[in-house]
mmCIF file of C-alpha atoms in Angstrom:
data_model
loop_
_atom_site.group_PDB
_atom_site.id
_atom_site.type_symbol
_atom_site.label_atom_id
_atom_site.label_comp_id
_atom_site.label_asym_id
_atom_site.label_seq_id
_atom_site.Cartn_x
_atom_site.Cartn_y
_atom_site.Cartn_z
ATOM 1 C CA MET A 1 64.412 108.517 69.249
ATOM 2 C CA ILE A 2 62.278 107.099 72.057
ATOM 3 C CA LYS A 3 65.109 104.747 72.952
ATOM 4 C CA LYS A 4 67.516 107.699 73.339
ATOM 5 C CA MET A 5 65.030 109.555 75.551
ATOM 6 C CA TYR A 6 64.612 106.470 77.718
ATOM 7 C CA LYS A 7 68.402 106.141 78.100
ATOM 8 C CA MET A 8 68.690 109.827 78.968
ATOM 9 C CA GLU A 9 65.942 109.578 81.618
ATOM 10 C CA LYS A 10 67.552 106.432 83.014
ATOM 11 C CA LEU A 11 70.927 108.216 83.183
ATOM 12 C CA LYS A 12 69.353 111.213 84.954
ATOM 13 C CA GLN A 13 67.701 108.880 87.453
ATOM 14 C CA ASP A 14 70.988 107.045 88.076
ATOM 15 C CA VAL A 15 72.813 110.325 88.663
ATOM 16 C CA LYS A 16 70.064 111.500 91.024
ATOM 17 C CA ASN A 17 70.222 108.214 92.988
ATOM 18 C CA TYR A 18 74.005 108.427 93.167
ATOM 19 C CA GLN A 19 73.884 111.982 94.469
ATOM 20 C CA LEU A 20 71.299 111.048 97.099
ATOM 21 C CA ASN A 21 73.283 108.028 98.274
ATOM 22 C CA ALA A 22 76.746 109.559 97.878
ATOM 23 C CA GLY A 23 76.601 111.059 101.360
ATOM 24 C CA LYS A 24 76.269 107.593 102.871
ATOM 25 C CA THR A 25 79.393 106.186 101.250
ATOM 26 C CA TYR A 26 82.545 106.318 103.314
ATOM 27 C CA MET A 27 85.907 104.676 103.463
ATOM 28 C CA GLN A 28 86.600 102.510 106.468
ATOM 29 C CA TYR A 29 90.283 102.287 107.300
ATOM 30 C CA GLU A 30 91.955 99.475 109.165
ATOM 31 C CA THR A 31 92.795 100.322 112.724
ATOM 32 C CA ASP A 32 95.381 98.507 114.725
ATOM 33 C CA ARG A 33 95.846 97.921 118.412
ATOM 34 C CA TYR A 34 98.882 100.160 118.713
ATOM 35 C CA SER A 35 98.914 103.577 120.339
ATOM 36 C CA GLN A 36 99.860 106.762 118.537
ATOM 37 C CA TYR A 37 103.330 106.719 120.110
ATOM 38 C CA GLN A 38 103.885 103.061 119.143
ATOM 39 C CA ASN A 39 102.909 103.848 115.545
ATOM 40 C CA TYR A 40 105.251 106.851 115.626
ATOM 41 C CA LEU A 41 108.197 104.662 116.694
ATOM 42 C CA TYR A 42 107.287 101.981 114.151
ATOM 43 C CA LYS A 43 107.033 104.443 111.262
ATOM 44 C CA ARG A 44 110.226 106.210 112.315
ATOM 45 C CA ALA A 45 112.091 102.883 112.198
ATOM 46 C CA LEU A 46 110.445 101.796 108.950
ATOM 47 C CA TYR A 47 110.607 105.081 107.002
ATOM 48 C CA GLY A 48 113.392 106.997 108.752
ATOM 49 C CA LEU A 49 113.386 110.771 108.385
ATOM 50 C CA ASN A 50 110.615 110.522 105.762
ATOM 51 C CA ALA A 51 108.167 109.646 108.549
ATOM 52 C CA LEU A 52 108.739 112.994 110.248
ATOM 53 C CA SER A 53 107.127 116.309 109.413
ATOM 54 C CA GLU A 54 109.097 119.305 108.184
ATOM 55 C CA GLN A 55 108.502 121.041 111.516
ATOM 56 C CA GLU A 56 109.902 118.098 113.485
ATOM 57 C CA LEU A 57 112.941 117.953 111.220
ATOM 58 C CA ALA A 58 113.561 121.691 111.607
ATOM 59 C CA THR A 59 113.547 121.535 115.412
ATOM 60 C CA MET A 60 115.493 118.275 115.710
ATOM 61 C CA CYS A 61 119.230 118.308 116.438
ATOM 62 C CA SER A 62 121.615 116.714 113.963
ATOM 63 C CA LYS A 63 122.676 113.938 116.364
ATOM 64 C CA LYS A 64 119.103 112.738 116.794
ATOM 65 C CA LYS A 65 118.621 112.802 113.015
ATOM 66 C CA GLN A 66 121.746 110.685 112.638
ATOM 67 C CA ARG A 67 120.466 108.186 115.232
ATOM 68 C CA ILE A 68 117.167 107.914 113.331
ATOM 69 C CA VAL A 69 119.057 107.345 110.063
ATOM 70 C CA ASN A 70 121.201 104.637 111.696
ATOM 71 C CA VAL A 71 118.119 102.836 113.070
ATOM 72 C CA TYR A 72 116.436 103.172 109.669
ATOM 73 C CA LYS A 73 119.434 101.595 107.901
ATOM 74 C CA ARG A 74 119.510 98.688 110.367
ATOM 75 C CA ALA A 75 115.754 98.239 109.924
ATOM 76 C CA GLN A 76 116.115 98.114 106.135
ATOM 77 C CA VAL A 77 118.732 95.364 106.408
ATOM 78 C CA VAL A 78 116.450 93.374 108.730
ATOM 79 C CA ILE A 79 113.438 93.898 106.440
ATOM 80 C CA ASN A 80 115.421 92.799 103.404
ATOM 81 C CA LYS A 81 116.502 89.646 105.231
ATOM 82 C CA LEU A 82 112.889 88.988 106.294
ATOM 83 C CA LYS A 83 111.667 89.441 102.718
ATOM 84 C CA GLN A 84 114.341 87.064 101.423
ATOM 85 C CA GLU A 85 113.342 84.520 104.055
ATOM 86 C CA PHE A 86 109.678 84.683 102.994
ATOM 87 C CA THR A 87 110.647 84.552 99.301
ATOM 88 C CA ILE A 88 112.821 81.473 99.853
ATOM 89 C CA ARG A 89 110.029 79.816 101.815
ATOM 90 C CA TYR A 90 107.483 80.497 99.034
ATOM 91 C CA SER A 91 109.793 79.406 96.230
ATOM 92 C CA ASN A 92 110.704 76.203 98.100
ATOM 93 C CA PHE A 93 107.012 75.447 98.537
ATOM 94 C CA ILE A 94 106.356 75.987 94.826
ATOM 95 C CA PHE A 95 109.268 73.794 93.716
ATOM 96 C CA LYS A 96 108.404 71.085 96.238
ATOM 97 C CA THR A 97 104.782 71.068 95.043
ATOM 98 C CA LEU A 98 105.416 71.189 91.295
ATOM 99 C CA PHE A 99 108.597 69.107 91.070
ATOM 100 C CA PRO A 100 108.712 66.844 94.136
ATOM 101 C CA ASN A 101 111.182 64.242 92.791
ATOM 102 C CA SER A 102 113.519 66.487 90.828
ATOM 103 C CA PRO A 103 117.228 66.687 91.737
ATOM 104 C CA LEU A 104 117.062 70.419 90.957
ATOM 105 C CA THR A 105 114.391 70.818 93.616
ATOM 106 C CA ASP A 106 116.554 69.002 96.157
ATOM 107 C CA SER A 107 119.498 71.314 95.482
ATOM 108 C CA LEU A 108 117.276 74.417 95.655
ATOM 109 C CA LEU A 109 115.749 73.297 98.948
ATOM 110 C CA ALA A 110 119.224 72.735 100.401
ATOM 111 C CA CYS A 111 120.278 76.324 99.602
ATOM 112 C CA THR A 112 118.749 78.764 102.100
ATOM 113 C CA GLU A 113 121.471 81.407 102.261
ATOM 114 C CA PHE A 114 120.730 85.137 102.337
ATOM 115 C CA ASP A 115 122.398 87.595 100.014
ATOM 116 C CA ASP A 116 123.126 90.910 101.723
ATOM 117 C CA LYS A 117 123.817 92.633 98.404
ATOM 118 C CA PHE A 118 120.466 91.663 96.860
ATOM 119 C CA LYS A 119 117.640 94.123 97.524
ATOM 120 C CA ASN A 120 114.254 92.406 97.618
ATOM 121 C CA THR A 121 111.693 94.765 96.058
ATOM 122 C CA LEU A 122 108.574 92.709 96.693
ATOM 123 C CA THR A 123 105.951 94.396 98.854
ATOM 124 C CA PHE A 124 104.833 93.238 102.282
ATOM 125 C CA LYS A 125 101.406 92.539 100.813
ATOM 126 C CA ASP A 126 102.866 90.323 98.064
ATOM 127 C CA LEU A 127 104.776 88.305 100.648
ATOM 128 C CA ASN A 128 101.890 88.290 103.146
ATOM 129 C CA ILE A 129 104.009 89.953 105.847
ATOM 130 C CA SER A 130 101.908 91.618 108.519
ATOM 131 C CA LYS A 131 102.690 94.603 110.703
ATOM 132 C CA GLU A 132 102.870 92.248 113.691
ATOM 133 C CA ASP A 133 105.561 90.182 111.933
ATOM 134 C CA ILE A 134 107.643 93.297 111.327
ATOM 135 C CA ILE A 135 107.198 94.559 114.898
ATOM 136 C CA THR A 136 108.188 91.153 116.325
ATOM 137 C CA ILE A 137 111.357 91.095 114.227
ATOM 138 C CA PHE A 138 112.160 94.735 115.073
ATOM 139 C CA ILE A 139 111.855 94.010 118.804
ATOM 140 C CA ALA A 140 113.991 90.862 118.507
ATOM 141 C CA GLU A 141 116.682 92.756 116.568
ATOM 142 C CA GLY A 142 116.684 95.709 119.000
ATOM 143 C CA ILE A 143 115.331 98.220 116.491
ATOM 144 C CA LEU A 144 112.254 98.804 118.630
ATOM 145 C CA PRO A 145 112.521 98.795 122.433
ATOM 146 C CA LYS A 146 111.848 95.576 124.367
ATOM 147 C CA ASN A 147 108.896 97.234 126.120
ATOM 148 C CA PHE A 148 107.375 98.409 122.815
ATOM 149 C CA LEU A 149 104.144 96.458 123.269
ATOM 150 C CA SER A 150 103.525 98.009 126.702
ATOM 151 C CA LEU A 151 104.276 101.607 125.672
ATOM 152 C CA ASP A 152 101.239 103.835 125.848
ATOM 153 C CA LYS A 153 102.463 107.425 125.793
ATOM 154 C CA ASP A 154 105.672 109.162 124.862
ATOM 155 C CA PRO A 155 107.700 109.213 128.108
ATOM 156 C CA ASN A 156 109.261 112.530 127.055
ATOM 157 C CA GLN A 157 105.852 114.191 126.894
ATOM 158 C CA LEU A 158 104.815 113.468 130.470
ATOM 159 C CA PRO A 159 104.283 116.491 132.712
ATOM 160 C CA ARG A 160 107.236 117.262 134.935
ATOM 161 C CA LEU A 161 107.386 119.028 138.272
ATOM 162 C CA LYS A 162 109.271 122.321 138.362
ATOM 163 C CA ASN A 163 110.994 121.771 141.691
ATOM 164 C CA GLN A 164 111.504 118.047 141.567
ATOM 165 C CA ARG A 165 114.036 116.751 144.117
ATOM 166 C CA VAL A 166 115.960 113.564 143.658
#
């Protein structure tokens, strides 16, 4: 009986301490060095129309939507190739480490072809692919603009003069 009372008092004290300290707990998110516009372009290439809000989709013309879809499809092909490259690199390392003198290992190491029909479902985290790796590949493949790293603001959102003469 006394043991149960002690446990109950201990539980009450733990709850009270948690409630007092709960206000001090917070989640700290990773921040990157990219501007809001750079992240917008990156997410639009990576996620396609899913990266846009319903309001943006409603006001966007069909041709722009189609351009976003085309860029998204190209980006998915590039990402799949990148994932296959990392997977091949990891598997070659494992085979070379575990079976260094095997003829099977030699034949596997010689084969480094990519299969366009195979969809690699491993996550970026599993393959240790960083956002910087993806951005570098996207810039090299022309999915993101060449000046992506120097972009600060959306050039279409800059104030314009009413009576601007050319």
